[in-house]
C-alpha positions in Angstrom: 309.0 186.0 160.6 305.5 184.6 160.1 303.4 184.7 163.3 302.7 181.3 164.8 298.9 181.8 164.4 299.4 182.4 160.6 301.5 179.3 160.4 298.8 177.3 162.1 296.2 178.6 159.6 298.2 177.6 156.5 297.1 174.0 156.2 293.5 175.0 156.6 293.8 177.7 154.0 295.5 175.3 151.6 292.7 172.8 152.0 290.1 175.5 151.3 292.0 176.6 148.2 292.1 173.0 146.9 288.3 172.6 147.6 287.6 175.8 145.7 289.7 174.8 142.8 288.0 171.4 142.7 284.6 173.0 142.8 285.6 175.3 139.9 286.9 172.4 137.8 283.7 170.4 138.5 281.5 173.4 137.4 283.6 173.9 134.3 283.3 170.2 133.4 279.5 170.3 133.9 279.2 173.3 131.7 281.2 171.6 128.9 279.1 168.4 129.2 275.9 170.5 129.1 277.1 172.2 125.9 277.9 168.9 124.3 274.6 167.3 125.4 271.9 167.0 122.7 269.3 169.8 122.9 266.0 169.0 124.6 263.4 167.5 122.4 261.8 170.3 120.4 259.7 168.3 117.9 256.0 168.6 117.3 253.5 166.0 116.2 253.8 167.1 112.6 256.6 165.3 110.7 258.9 167.3 108.5 261.9 166.3 106.4 265.0 166.2 108.6 263.2 164.9 111.7 265.2 162.1 113.2 264.7 159.5 116.0 267.2 157.3 117.8 265.7 154.3 119.5 267.7 151.8 121.6 266.6 148.2 122.0 267.8 146.4 125.1 267.6 142.6 125.5 266.7 142.2 129.1 268.2 138.7 129.3 271.6 139.5 127.9 271.7 143.3 128.3 272.8 143.6 124.7 271.8 146.9 123.1 271.1 147.8 119.5 270.4 151.2 118.0 267.7 152.0 115.5 268.0 155.3 113.7 265.0 156.7 111.7 265.2 159.9 109.6 262.4 161.5 107.6 263.4 161.9 104.0 260.2 163.4 102.7 256.5 163.8 103.4 254.2 163.3 100.4 250.6 162.2 99.8 249.9 161.6 103.5 252.9 159.4 103.8 256.1 159.9 105.9 259.1 158.3 104.2 262.0 157.2 106.4 265.5 155.9 105.6 265.2 155.9 101.8 261.8 154.2 101.9 262.8 151.4 104.3 259.9 152.6 106.5 256.7 154.4 105.7 254.2 155.8 108.2 251.1 157.8 108.1 250.9 161.3 109.7 249.7 159.7 112.9 252.7 157.5 113.2 251.1 154.2 112.1 253.4 152.1 109.9 252.2 151.6 106.4 255.2 149.5 105.2 258.6 148.4 106.4 261.4 146.3 104.9 263.4 146.3 108.1 262.8 144.3 111.3 263.4 147.5 113.4 260.4 148.2 115.7 258.7 145.1 114.2 257.1 143.8 117.5 255.8 147.3 118.3 254.4 147.6 114.8 252.7 144.2 115.0 250.9 144.8 118.3 249.8 148.4 117.4 246.0 148.3 116.8 244.7 149.6 113.4 243.7 152.9 114.8 246.9 153.3 116.7 247.2 154.3 120.4 245.2 157.5 119.8 242.3 156.5 117.5 240.6 159.4 116.0 243.0 161.7 117.8 241.9 160.6 121.2 244.6 158.8 123.3 243.4 155.4 124.5 242.0 155.5 128.0 240.4 153.2 130.6 240.2 149.4 130.1 239.4 147.9 126.7 239.8 144.7 124.8 242.4 144.7 122.0 242.3 142.3 119.2 245.0 142.6 116.5 245.8 140.5 113.4 249.0 141.3 111.5 251.9 139.6 109.7 255.6 139.9 109.2 257.4 138.2 106.3 254.3 136.2 105.6 254.2 134.9 109.2 250.8 135.7 110.8 250.6 137.0 114.3 247.4 137.5 116.4 246.9 139.3 119.7 244.0 138.9 122.1 244.8 141.4 124.9 243.3 143.6 127.5 244.6 147.2 127.4 244.7 149.3 130.6 245.6 152.9 130.1 246.8 155.2 132.9 246.5 159.0 133.0 249.2 161.0 131.3 252.4 161.3 133.4 256.0 162.3 133.2 258.4 159.7 131.9 262.2 160.1 131.8 264.2 158.3 129.2 267.9 159.0 129.6 268.1 162.8 129.8 264.8 163.5 128.0 261.4 163.9 129.8 258.2 163.1 128.0 254.6 163.5 129.0 253.2 160.1 128.1 250.3 157.8 128.7 251.1 154.3 130.0 249.2 151.5 128.4 249.6 148.0 129.9 248.8 145.0 127.7 248.2 141.5 128.8 246.6 138.4 127.3 247.5 135.9 124.5 249.6 136.1 121.4 249.2 133.6 118.5 252.5 132.6 116.8 253.3 130.0 114.2 256.0 127.6 115.2 256.9 125.4 112.2 253.7 123.9 111.0 251.8 124.6 114.2 250.0 127.6 115.6 250.3 128.2 119.4 248.9 130.8 121.7 251.4 132.0 124.3 251.0 134.4 127.2 251.9 138.0 126.3 252.7 141.1 128.4 253.8 144.5 127.2 253.7 148.1 128.2 253.5 151.0 125.8 254.3 154.6 126.7 252.7 156.9 124.2 253.6 160.7 124.0 250.6 162.6 122.5 252.6 165.7 121.8 254.9 163.6 119.5 252.3 161.1 118.3 255.0 158.4 119.0 255.7 155.6 121.4 258.7 156.6 123.5 259.1 153.4 125.5 257.9 149.8 124.8 258.6 146.8 126.9 257.5 143.3 125.9 257.8 139.7 127.3 256.6 136.6 125.6 257.6 133.1 124.4 258.7 133.4 120.7 259.1 129.7 120.0 258.1 126.3 121.3 261.5 125.5 122.8 262.3 125.6 126.5 265.6 127.5 126.2 266.0 131.1 127.2 266.4 132.0 123.5 262.8 131.0 123.1 261.8 134.1 125.0 261.6 137.7 123.9 262.2 140.1 126.8 263.0 143.6 125.4 262.8 147.3 126.1 262.6 149.8 123.3 263.3 153.5 124.1 263.4 156.7 122.2 266.6 158.1 123.7 267.1 161.1 121.3 265.2 163.0 118.6 265.6 166.2 116.8 265.1 168.2 113.6 268.0 169.0 111.2 
């Protein structure tokens, strides 16, 4: 016969065994997830063939997301060739040419010297005037840039050391046959160790209409990167 005290202890022991089993299963699942998770970002500022970047753009009005994948095919003559020539950058990450609309708003507002002119990341408060074009449509920016000290930024499961640069002012757009200046706000997070923007948010009116579709409110994030 089983002593009465042992009988009383059985439910408690059963509960403890179930808790231990659940904890072991949770630990095993976490280990499997960690093994499947992309490795932490190991890239340097120097681009090499096989480097790849995965950006995600989120429309803040609809929450629709789109993925932009960039892969370095080759590096030659001071040019970094992505995606079969669809995008070309210089070694500092400035776009030299692009046939795709991917990253186009970030490319347009990026100043000629980039966010780290002469190798020095933008700091303090400074005026920012940019003239650019996309598909023969001119775009102008008359902004004030305010840079904050370098800080840790987490995007998904990746942490970056990045400088935050807030932009505010006016943006010139062509609507039909007319040129309008519209208020413009954006924030750039630039990672010096990568020489790349890792987050970009922007908010401005993109056409003369009053509908919500006349507004651009987007977030662009570098969610993964690596080297094959």
